[in-house]
Amino acid sequence: MKTLKENIATFKSLTGATLPVMNAPMAGLTTPEMVVAVSSAGGLGVLAGDFLEAGEITSAVAAVRAQTDRPFAVNLRIPSLAQKSDCAPLAASLEALRRELGCPETLSLPDFEAQFQAVLEADVPVVRVCFGGFREIYADKLKAQGVRIIGAATTLREAKVQRAAGVDAVVVQGSEAGGPRLSFESSEEDAVGLLSLIGPASRATGLPIVAAGGIVTGRQMASCLVAGACAVEVGTYLVRTEQSALHEVYRTAMEFACDTDARLTRLISGRLTRALPGALFQALKDAGIEALAYPAHLMAMRPIYRAAARCGRDDLLPLCCGQSIPLGVPTDAAQALAVLIGDCRAVLQEVL
């Protein structure tokens, strides 16, 4: 078994980062500026490429490179193989709102092949992948360019699948995490806590393990490293920072939220997602609207999200956040990481 120092050194060697921390690629919230702040501070910044078109990925990568020469990663989302449901019933339920916002009935997800090609051409040092692992044809192309691959898992079974897919490290997402459950082999209802995942995943895969889910303090970070993680991934901790694209109404909402306010719902995308409910989702729930399977549900909701962001309709936007929501910090992202790392070091010094 590797020591704590050896685990951290492995992450640094793998990613080029100087600190054992990376940001969660929060679609709609993680900006190139946040990635720059995290990477410049010594962590591994991660761009959320999930819903970006190929050209948008190229532009976002260029924006990061224009501001830092530090390593960073791009996250891609494996397309769902599930049969698409009929979006029409949900689109019809939202017709009045769509007319008000002036948006189409549905909006398809970006073409994965084009996204992947854009990432390949961008020649980034690390690619993070979620909702599954890359098939050999994709993994081989990345590895031929020396790109490191970090997979994501929510259970021990999924961590083993990521190992079989040839990843270089695995992010294990505990049930405390905000946003969608990153499940792909296990049920989304398999809510395994983070500290129950780290050790078993490390032993079973032999791979570096990055801990994710509800980490917002140095003590929490230290506990994950002591448990066997080589680094941590933080999302909610950075949601209120200056570099986040968070809308103003939610900055206030987060300030006064408690640990039970972030609920699990399928009404955001069709996947089980932890978020603050918001007015739109409460209205859907009150109306008895049933969530469609992913990705059909998201295709019906995505035009509304994009139009709402454009029009400043914060009440129509979801806010994904974890169970440690009261502890997120409203400051500069680099300063936030400095506090997190400093507190973690102090705790580990106490232990030693």
mmCIF file of C-alpha atoms in Angstrom:
data_model
loop_
_atom_site.group_PDB
_atom_site.id
_atom_site.type_symbol
_atom_site.label_atom_id
_atom_site.label_comp_id
_atom_site.label_asym_id
_atom_site.label_seq_id
_atom_site.Cartn_x
_atom_site.Cartn_y
_atom_site.Cartn_z
ATOM 1 C CA MET A 1 0.000 0.000 0.000
ATOM 2 C CA LYS A 2 1.354 3.396 -0.976
ATOM 3 C CA THR A 3 1.907 6.086 1.608
ATOM 4 C CA LEU A 4 -0.013 9.353 1.569
ATOM 5 C CA LYS A 5 2.984 11.167 0.085
ATOM 6 C CA GLU A 6 3.421 8.526 -2.600
ATOM 7 C CA ASN A 7 -0.255 8.765 -3.597
ATOM 8 C CA ILE A 8 -0.076 12.539 -3.920
ATOM 9 C CA ALA A 9 3.166 12.295 -5.893
ATOM 10 C CA THR A 10 1.438 9.925 -8.294
ATOM 11 C CA PHE A 11 -1.309 12.459 -9.018
ATOM 12 C CA LYS A 12 1.227 15.213 -9.558
ATOM 13 C CA SER A 13 3.262 13.067 -11.938
ATOM 14 C CA LEU A 14 0.142 11.947 -13.797
ATOM 15 C CA THR A 15 -1.349 15.395 -14.357
ATOM 16 C CA GLY A 16 1.498 17.869 -14.054
ATOM 17 C CA ALA A 17 -0.294 19.618 -11.192
ATOM 18 C CA THR A 18 1.640 20.695 -8.108
ATOM 19 C CA LEU A 19 -1.316 20.363 -5.721
ATOM 20 C CA PRO A 20 -3.584 17.304 -5.232
ATOM 21 C CA VAL A 21 -6.802 19.024 -6.245
ATOM 22 C CA MET A 22 -8.935 19.504 -9.347
ATOM 23 C CA ASN A 23 -12.196 21.308 -9.976
ATOM 24 C CA ALA A 24 -15.344 19.451 -10.905
ATOM 25 C CA PRO A 25 -16.359 20.152 -14.514
ATOM 26 C CA MET A 26 -19.719 21.743 -13.687
ATOM 27 C CA ALA A 27 -21.554 22.267 -16.971
ATOM 28 C CA GLY A 28 -22.925 25.794 -17.142
ATOM 29 C CA LEU A 29 -20.912 26.947 -14.119
ATOM 30 C CA THR A 30 -17.262 26.120 -14.805
ATOM 31 C CA THR A 31 -15.780 28.885 -16.943
ATOM 32 C CA PRO A 32 -12.378 29.072 -18.646
ATOM 33 C CA GLU A 33 -11.513 31.650 -15.979
ATOM 34 C CA MET A 34 -12.172 29.091 -13.225
ATOM 35 C CA VAL A 35 -9.997 26.558 -15.021
ATOM 36 C CA VAL A 36 -7.222 29.135 -15.303
ATOM 37 C CA ALA A 37 -7.506 30.027 -11.614
ATOM 38 C CA VAL A 38 -7.350 26.390 -10.506
ATOM 39 C CA SER A 39 -4.447 25.462 -12.790
ATOM 40 C CA SER A 40 -2.509 28.639 -12.024
ATOM 41 C CA ALA A 41 -2.898 27.926 -8.311
ATOM 42 C CA GLY A 42 -1.251 24.526 -8.831
ATOM 43 C CA GLY A 43 -4.296 22.272 -9.189
ATOM 44 C CA LEU A 44 -5.702 20.639 -12.298
ATOM 45 C CA GLY A 45 -8.312 22.867 -13.898
ATOM 46 C CA VAL A 46 -11.000 20.959 -15.799
ATOM 47 C CA LEU A 47 -13.111 22.432 -18.601
ATOM 48 C CA ALA A 48 -16.688 21.174 -18.823
ATOM 49 C CA GLY A 49 -16.943 20.098 -22.436
ATOM 50 C CA ASP A 50 -20.175 18.172 -21.832
ATOM 51 C CA PHE A 51 -22.573 20.418 -23.758
ATOM 52 C CA LEU A 52 -20.104 22.443 -25.809
ATOM 53 C CA GLU A 53 -20.104 22.136 -29.566
ATOM 54 C CA ALA A 54 -16.778 21.245 -31.157
ATOM 55 C CA GLY A 55 -16.019 24.864 -32.042
ATOM 56 C CA GLU A 56 -16.889 25.982 -28.514
ATOM 57 C CA ILE A 57 -14.450 23.439 -27.075
ATOM 58 C CA THR A 58 -11.732 24.774 -29.373
ATOM 59 C CA SER A 59 -12.473 28.356 -28.293
ATOM 60 C CA ALA A 60 -12.611 27.482 -24.589
ATOM 61 C CA VAL A 61 -9.264 25.651 -24.755
ATOM 62 C CA ALA A 62 -7.733 28.638 -26.555
ATOM 63 C CA ALA A 63 -9.106 30.975 -23.877
ATOM 64 C CA VAL A 64 -7.454 28.912 -21.146
ATOM 65 C CA ARG A 65 -4.137 28.661 -22.974
ATOM 66 C CA ALA A 66 -4.114 32.426 -23.522
ATOM 67 C CA GLN A 67 -4.080 32.920 -19.742
ATOM 68 C CA THR A 68 -1.943 30.092 -18.360
ATOM 69 C CA ASP A 69 0.751 27.652 -19.419
ATOM 70 C CA ARG A 70 -0.169 25.223 -16.637
ATOM 71 C CA PRO A 71 -1.695 21.791 -17.402
ATOM 72 C CA PHE A 72 -5.474 21.454 -17.543
ATOM 73 C CA ALA A 73 -8.062 18.919 -18.648
ATOM 74 C CA VAL A 74 -11.277 18.728 -20.658
ATOM 75 C CA ASN A 75 -14.253 16.651 -19.556
ATOM 76 C CA LEU A 76 -16.338 14.681 -22.061
ATOM 77 C CA ARG A 77 -19.624 12.886 -21.470
ATOM 78 C CA ILE A 78 -20.107 9.436 -23.012
ATOM 79 C CA PRO A 79 -23.357 9.437 -25.055
ATOM 80 C CA SER A 80 -26.238 7.440 -23.620
ATOM 81 C CA LEU A 81 -27.060 4.187 -25.410
ATOM 82 C CA ALA A 82 -30.589 4.161 -23.996
ATOM 83 C CA GLN A 83 -33.447 4.356 -26.465
ATOM 84 C CA LYS A 84 -34.683 7.932 -26.681
ATOM 85 C CA SER A 85 -38.120 8.624 -25.276
ATOM 86 C CA ASP A 86 -40.676 10.786 -27.028
ATOM 87 C CA CYS A 87 -40.052 14.386 -25.972
ATOM 88 C CA ALA A 88 -43.409 15.611 -27.269
ATOM 89 C CA PRO A 89 -45.483 15.274 -24.056
ATOM 90 C CA LEU A 90 -42.987 17.207 -21.961
ATOM 91 C CA ALA A 91 -42.452 19.801 -24.708
ATOM 92 C CA ALA A 92 -46.226 20.291 -24.897
ATOM 93 C CA SER A 93 -46.396 20.857 -21.135
ATOM 94 C CA LEU A 94 -43.804 23.595 -21.470
ATOM 95 C CA GLU A 95 -45.297 25.227 -24.566
ATOM 96 C CA ALA A 96 -46.415 28.454 -22.883
ATOM 97 C CA LEU A 97 -43.025 28.935 -21.271
ATOM 98 C CA ARG A 98 -41.226 28.171 -24.527
ATOM 99 C CA ARG A 99 -43.312 30.787 -26.343
ATOM 100 C CA GLU A 100 -42.528 33.339 -23.653
ATOM 101 C CA LEU A 101 -38.811 32.674 -23.959
ATOM 102 C CA GLY A 102 -38.848 32.278 -27.718
ATOM 103 C CA CYS A 103 -37.033 28.954 -27.799
ATOM 104 C CA PRO A 104 -37.494 25.724 -29.790
ATOM 105 C CA GLU A 105 -39.246 22.594 -28.533
ATOM 106 C CA THR A 106 -36.119 20.499 -28.199
ATOM 107 C CA LEU A 107 -32.379 20.888 -28.548
ATOM 108 C CA SER A 108 -30.153 17.960 -29.417
ATOM 109 C CA LEU A 109 -26.969 17.272 -27.516
ATOM 110 C CA PRO A 110 -23.667 18.061 -29.252
ATOM 111 C CA ASP A 111 -22.200 15.482 -31.610
ATOM 112 C CA PHE A 112 -19.777 13.367 -29.572
ATOM 113 C CA GLU A 113 -17.575 12.475 -32.536
ATOM 114 C CA ALA A 114 -17.025 16.148 -33.289
ATOM 115 C CA GLN A 115 -16.411 16.921 -29.620
ATOM 116 C CA PHE A 116 -13.830 14.163 -29.370
ATOM 117 C CA GLN A 117 -12.041 15.301 -32.508
ATOM 118 C CA ALA A 118 -11.890 18.848 -31.145
ATOM 119 C CA VAL A 119 -10.333 17.597 -27.904
ATOM 120 C CA LEU A 120 -7.888 15.422 -29.833
ATOM 121 C CA GLU A 121 -6.805 18.371 -31.967
ATOM 122 C CA ALA A 122 -6.521 20.602 -28.900
ATOM 123 C CA ASP A 123 -3.823 18.251 -27.585
ATOM 124 C CA VAL A 124 -4.670 18.758 -23.910
ATOM 125 C CA PRO A 125 -2.582 16.700 -21.455
ATOM 126 C CA VAL A 126 -5.522 15.181 -19.568
ATOM 127 C CA VAL A 127 -9.075 14.160 -20.515
ATOM 128 C CA ARG A 128 -11.676 13.393 -17.878
ATOM 129 C CA VAL A 129 -14.564 11.160 -18.944
ATOM 130 C CA CYS A 130 -17.895 10.532 -17.233
ATOM 131 C CA PHE A 131 -21.030 8.377 -17.679
ATOM 132 C CA GLY A 132 -18.871 5.510 -18.901
ATOM 133 C CA GLY A 133 -15.429 4.773 -20.262
ATOM 134 C CA PHE A 134 -13.956 5.377 -23.695
ATOM 135 C CA ARG A 135 -14.188 2.543 -26.188
ATOM 136 C CA GLU A 136 -10.817 1.295 -27.421
ATOM 137 C CA ILE A 137 -10.969 3.305 -30.643
ATOM 138 C CA TYR A 138 -11.098 6.551 -28.632
ATOM 139 C CA ALA A 139 -8.760 5.551 -25.811
ATOM 140 C CA ASP A 140 -6.107 4.381 -28.273
ATOM 141 C CA LYS A 141 -6.129 7.720 -30.078
ATOM 142 C CA LEU A 142 -5.710 9.636 -26.825
ATOM 143 C CA LYS A 143 -2.957 7.372 -25.562
ATOM 144 C CA ALA A 144 -1.135 7.634 -28.903
ATOM 145 C CA GLN A 145 -0.852 11.362 -28.179
ATOM 146 C CA GLY A 146 0.267 10.784 -24.607
ATOM 147 C CA VAL A 147 -2.993 12.038 -23.154
ATOM 148 C CA ARG A 148 -3.826 10.841 -19.646
ATOM 149 C CA ILE A 149 -7.396 9.643 -19.066
ATOM 150 C CA ILE A 150 -9.283 10.068 -15.801
ATOM 151 C CA GLY A 151 -12.553 8.127 -15.566
ATOM 152 C CA ALA A 152 -15.434 8.571 -13.124
ATOM 153 C CA ALA A 153 -17.312 6.002 -11.050
ATOM 154 C CA THR A 154 -19.998 5.903 -8.371
ATOM 155 C CA THR A 155 -19.500 2.311 -7.192
ATOM 156 C CA LEU A 156 -16.723 -0.237 -6.885
ATOM 157 C CA ARG A 157 -18.146 -2.089 -9.881
ATOM 158 C CA GLU A 158 -17.894 1.010 -12.050
ATOM 159 C CA ALA A 159 -14.345 1.695 -10.859
ATOM 160 C CA LYS A 160 -13.401 -1.787 -12.085
ATOM 161 C CA VAL A 161 -15.063 -1.087 -15.445
ATOM 162 C CA GLN A 162 -13.021 2.103 -15.772
ATOM 163 C CA ARG A 163 -9.874 0.102 -15.044
ATOM 164 C CA ALA A 164 -10.833 -2.314 -17.843
ATOM 165 C CA ALA A 165 -11.349 0.699 -20.134
ATOM 166 C CA GLY A 166 -7.711 1.645 -19.621
ATOM 167 C CA VAL A 167 -8.004 4.845 -17.593
ATOM 168 C CA ASP A 168 -4.985 6.200 -15.722
ATOM 169 C CA ALA A 169 -6.961 7.282 -12.640
ATOM 170 C CA VAL A 170 -10.528 7.163 -11.352
ATOM 171 C CA VAL A 171 -12.664 9.890 -9.788
ATOM 172 C CA VAL A 172 -14.977 8.193 -7.293
ATOM 173 C CA GLN A 173 -18.135 10.249 -6.771
ATOM 174 C CA GLY A 174 -19.720 9.818 -3.353
ATOM 175 C CA SER A 175 -23.458 10.162 -2.828
ATOM 176 C CA GLU A 176 -22.832 13.537 -1.131
ATOM 177 C CA ALA A 177 -21.958 15.111 -4.482
ATOM 178 C CA GLY A 178 -23.952 17.749 -6.294
ATOM 179 C CA GLY A 179 -25.044 17.465 -9.895
ATOM 180 C CA PRO A 180 -26.001 14.313 -11.751
ATOM 181 C CA ARG A 181 -25.034 10.884 -10.482
ATOM 182 C CA LEU A 182 -22.263 9.743 -12.825
ATOM 183 C CA SER A 183 -23.582 6.168 -12.833
ATOM 184 C CA PHE A 184 -23.320 4.044 -15.962
ATOM 185 C CA GLU A 185 -23.174 0.391 -14.852
ATOM 186 C CA SER A 186 -24.784 0.664 -11.423
ATOM 187 C CA SER A 187 -28.202 2.033 -10.553
ATOM 188 C CA GLU A 188 -28.389 5.748 -9.865
ATOM 189 C CA GLU A 189 -30.066 4.839 -6.571
ATOM 190 C CA ASP A 190 -26.924 3.034 -5.389
ATOM 191 C CA ALA A 191 -25.952 5.844 -3.048
ATOM 192 C CA VAL A 192 -22.496 4.848 -1.808
ATOM 193 C CA GLY A 193 -20.819 7.376 0.483
ATOM 194 C CA LEU A 194 -17.405 8.724 -0.464
ATOM 195 C CA LEU A 195 -15.378 7.214 2.381
ATOM 196 C CA SER A 196 -16.893 3.821 1.598
ATOM 197 C CA LEU A 197 -15.603 4.104 -1.973
ATOM 198 C CA ILE A 198 -12.037 5.365 -1.712
ATOM 199 C CA GLY A 199 -10.289 2.437 -0.036
ATOM 200 C CA PRO A 200 -12.085 -0.392 -1.854
ATOM 201 C CA ALA A 201 -11.660 1.310 -5.245
ATOM 202 C CA SER A 202 -7.966 1.839 -4.614
ATOM 203 C CA ARG A 203 -7.390 -1.771 -3.581
ATOM 204 C CA ALA A 204 -9.513 -3.317 -6.328
ATOM 205 C CA THR A 205 -8.176 -1.265 -9.251
ATOM 206 C CA GLY A 206 -4.630 -0.469 -8.203
ATOM 207 C CA LEU A 207 -5.192 2.943 -9.828
ATOM 208 C CA PRO A 208 -4.835 6.450 -8.387
ATOM 209 C CA ILE A 209 -8.183 7.457 -6.857
ATOM 210 C CA VAL A 210 -9.506 11.026 -6.840
ATOM 211 C CA ALA A 211 -12.189 11.662 -4.209
ATOM 212 C CA ALA A 212 -15.271 13.726 -5.090
ATOM 213 C CA GLY A 213 -18.458 14.572 -3.231
ATOM 214 C CA GLY A 214 -19.126 17.114 -0.479
ATOM 215 C CA ILE A 215 -15.491 18.168 0.014
ATOM 216 C CA VAL A 216 -15.383 21.795 1.118
ATOM 217 C CA THR A 217 -12.992 21.894 4.093
ATOM 218 C CA GLY A 218 -9.356 21.039 4.701
ATOM 219 C CA ARG A 219 -10.375 18.417 7.241
ATOM 220 C CA GLN A 220 -12.591 16.687 4.686
ATOM 221 C CA MET A 221 -9.790 16.791 2.142
ATOM 222 C CA ALA A 222 -7.328 15.382 4.667
ATOM 223 C CA SER A 223 -9.685 12.533 5.543
ATOM 224 C CA CYS A 224 -9.914 11.556 1.868
ATOM 225 C CA LEU A 225 -6.137 11.594 1.440
ATOM 226 C CA VAL A 226 -5.642 9.544 4.590
ATOM 227 C CA ALA A 227 -8.281 7.090 3.309
ATOM 228 C CA GLY A 228 -6.180 6.462 0.207
ATOM 229 C CA ALA A 229 -7.094 9.138 -2.345
ATOM 230 C CA CYS A 230 -4.301 10.760 -4.332
ATOM 231 C CA ALA A 231 -6.251 14.007 -4.776
ATOM 232 C CA VAL A 232 -9.702 15.540 -4.401
ATOM 233 C CA GLU A 233 -12.163 17.059 -6.860
ATOM 234 C CA VAL A 234 -14.193 20.021 -5.590
ATOM 235 C CA GLY A 235 -17.323 21.503 -7.130
ATOM 236 C CA THR A 236 -19.727 23.020 -4.620
ATOM 237 C CA TYR A 237 -16.750 24.622 -2.866
ATOM 238 C CA LEU A 238 -16.100 26.735 -5.975
ATOM 239 C CA VAL A 239 -19.676 27.418 -7.089
ATOM 240 C CA ARG A 240 -19.840 30.834 -5.416
ATOM 241 C CA THR A 241 -16.362 31.986 -6.436
ATOM 242 C CA GLU A 242 -15.839 34.978 -8.692
ATOM 243 C CA GLN A 243 -14.906 32.771 -11.637
ATOM 244 C CA SER A 244 -18.157 30.783 -11.533
ATOM 245 C CA ALA A 245 -20.982 31.488 -13.992
ATOM 246 C CA LEU A 246 -23.469 31.181 -11.124
ATOM 247 C CA HIS A 247 -26.483 33.472 -11.447
ATOM 248 C CA GLU A 248 -26.963 36.069 -8.742
ATOM 249 C CA VAL A 249 -30.211 34.744 -7.274
ATOM 250 C CA TYR A 250 -28.463 31.499 -6.409
ATOM 251 C CA ARG A 251 -25.521 33.241 -4.768
ATOM 252 C CA THR A 252 -27.970 34.509 -2.177
ATOM 253 C CA ALA A 253 -29.847 31.217 -2.040
ATOM 254 C CA MET A 254 -26.634 29.314 -1.332
ATOM 255 C CA GLU A 255 -25.647 31.720 1.401
ATOM 256 C CA PHE A 256 -28.738 30.813 3.394
ATOM 257 C CA ALA A 257 -29.141 27.167 2.333
ATOM 258 C CA CYS A 258 -28.681 24.251 4.703
ATOM 259 C CA ASP A 259 -27.448 20.709 4.129
ATOM 260 C CA THR A 260 -30.921 19.289 3.426
ATOM 261 C CA ASP A 261 -31.915 21.904 0.843
ATOM 262 C CA ALA A 262 -30.079 20.220 -2.025
ATOM 263 C CA ARG A 263 -32.516 17.516 -3.138
ATOM 264 C CA LEU A 264 -32.297 14.613 -5.549
ATOM 265 C CA THR A 265 -34.543 15.011 -8.587
ATOM 266 C CA ARG A 266 -34.873 13.696 -12.137
ATOM 267 C CA LEU A 267 -36.735 16.772 -13.369
ATOM 268 C CA ILE A 268 -33.560 18.613 -14.364
ATOM 269 C CA SER A 269 -32.223 16.206 -16.979
ATOM 270 C CA GLY A 270 -33.853 12.809 -16.528
ATOM 271 C CA ARG A 271 -30.867 11.637 -14.490
ATOM 272 C CA LEU A 272 -30.899 11.626 -10.707
ATOM 273 C CA THR A 273 -29.401 15.008 -9.811
ATOM 274 C CA ARG A 274 -28.705 16.757 -6.503
ATOM 275 C CA ALA A 275 -29.647 20.433 -6.736
ATOM 276 C CA LEU A 276 -31.551 23.283 -5.151
ATOM 277 C CA PRO A 277 -35.113 22.783 -6.423
ATOM 278 C CA GLY A 278 -35.796 26.183 -8.008
ATOM 279 C CA ALA A 279 -39.180 27.601 -9.028
ATOM 280 C CA LEU A 280 -39.439 25.788 -12.370
ATOM 281 C CA PHE A 281 -38.782 22.363 -10.892
ATOM 282 C CA GLN A 282 -41.180 22.917 -8.042
ATOM 283 C CA ALA A 283 -43.826 23.876 -10.607
ATOM 284 C CA LEU A 284 -43.136 20.719 -12.625
ATOM 285 C CA LYS A 285 -43.394 18.626 -9.482
ATOM 286 C CA ASP A 286 -46.619 20.314 -8.390
ATOM 287 C CA ALA A 287 -48.075 19.717 -11.843
ATOM 288 C CA GLY A 288 -47.319 16.016 -11.572
ATOM 289 C CA ILE A 289 -44.914 16.028 -14.522
ATOM 290 C CA GLU A 290 -43.015 12.758 -14.803
ATOM 291 C CA ALA A 291 -39.379 12.879 -15.841
ATOM 292 C CA LEU A 292 -38.510 11.272 -19.162
ATOM 293 C CA ALA A 293 -35.501 9.024 -19.487
ATOM 294 C CA TYR A 294 -32.154 10.691 -20.147
ATOM 295 C CA PRO A 295 -31.315 12.183 -22.627
ATOM 296 C CA ALA A 296 -34.854 12.867 -23.903
ATOM 297 C CA HIS A 297 -35.801 14.867 -20.816
ATOM 298 C CA LEU A 298 -32.708 17.042 -21.128
ATOM 299 C CA MET A 299 -33.355 17.633 -24.816
ATOM 300 C CA ALA A 300 -36.760 19.080 -23.914
ATOM 301 C CA MET A 301 -35.417 21.171 -21.022
ATOM 302 C CA ARG A 302 -32.169 22.396 -22.570
ATOM 303 C CA PRO A 303 -33.739 25.077 -24.824
ATOM 304 C CA ILE A 304 -35.381 26.577 -21.729
ATOM 305 C CA TYR A 305 -32.121 26.611 -19.790
ATOM 306 C CA ARG A 306 -30.260 28.327 -22.612
ATOM 307 C CA ALA A 307 -33.003 30.899 -23.163
ATOM 308 C CA ALA A 308 -33.349 31.521 -19.417
ATOM 309 C CA ALA A 309 -29.621 32.184 -19.081
ATOM 310 C CA ARG A 310 -29.767 34.561 -22.025
ATOM 311 C CA CYS A 311 -32.775 36.426 -20.597
ATOM 312 C CA GLY A 312 -31.584 36.506 -16.994
ATOM 313 C CA ARG A 313 -34.417 34.267 -15.785
ATOM 314 C CA ASP A 314 -32.619 32.807 -12.774
ATOM 315 C CA ASP A 315 -35.834 31.217 -11.508
ATOM 316 C CA LEU A 316 -35.822 28.816 -14.460
ATOM 317 C CA LEU A 317 -32.272 27.582 -13.988
ATOM 318 C CA PRO A 318 -31.162 24.624 -11.877
ATOM 319 C CA LEU A 319 -28.354 24.913 -9.346
ATOM 320 C CA CYS A 320 -26.509 21.670 -8.822
ATOM 321 C CA CYS A 321 -24.747 21.525 -5.470
ATOM 322 C CA GLY A 322 -23.668 18.974 -2.903
ATOM 323 C CA GLN A 323 -24.622 18.325 0.689
ATOM 324 C CA SER A 324 -21.904 20.636 2.009
ATOM 325 C CA ILE A 325 -23.604 23.602 0.389
ATOM 326 C CA PRO A 326 -23.419 25.957 3.434
ATOM 327 C CA LEU A 327 -19.619 25.839 3.325
ATOM 328 C CA GLY A 328 -19.018 27.002 -0.250
ATOM 329 C CA VAL A 329 -16.976 30.195 -0.350
ATOM 330 C CA PRO A 330 -17.746 33.528 -2.121
ATOM 331 C CA THR A 331 -14.190 34.489 -3.059
ATOM 332 C CA ASP A 332 -11.562 34.133 -5.763
ATOM 333 C CA ALA A 333 -11.107 30.509 -6.818
ATOM 334 C CA ALA A 334 -7.334 30.570 -6.335
ATOM 335 C CA GLN A 335 -7.750 32.023 -2.849
ATOM 336 C CA ALA A 336 -10.365 29.386 -2.062
ATOM 337 C CA LEU A 337 -7.942 26.617 -3.032
ATOM 338 C CA ALA A 338 -5.170 28.210 -0.959
ATOM 339 C CA VAL A 339 -7.443 28.096 2.095
ATOM 340 C CA LEU A 340 -8.457 24.489 1.400
ATOM 341 C CA ILE A 341 -4.862 23.301 0.937
ATOM 342 C CA GLY A 342 -3.602 25.314 3.907
ATOM 343 C CA ASP A 343 -6.216 23.867 6.239
ATOM 344 C CA CYS A 344 -5.556 20.353 4.927
ATOM 345 C CA ARG A 345 -1.817 20.708 5.560
ATOM 346 C CA ALA A 346 -2.467 21.959 9.079
ATOM 347 C CA VAL A 347 -4.638 18.931 9.836
ATOM 348 C CA LEU A 348 -2.106 16.472 8.463
ATOM 349 C CA GLN A 349 0.651 18.135 10.490
ATOM 350 C CA GLU A 350 -1.523 17.653 13.584
ATOM 351 C CA VAL A 351 -1.954 13.972 12.727
ATOM 352 C CA LEU A 352 1.753 13.484 12.153
#
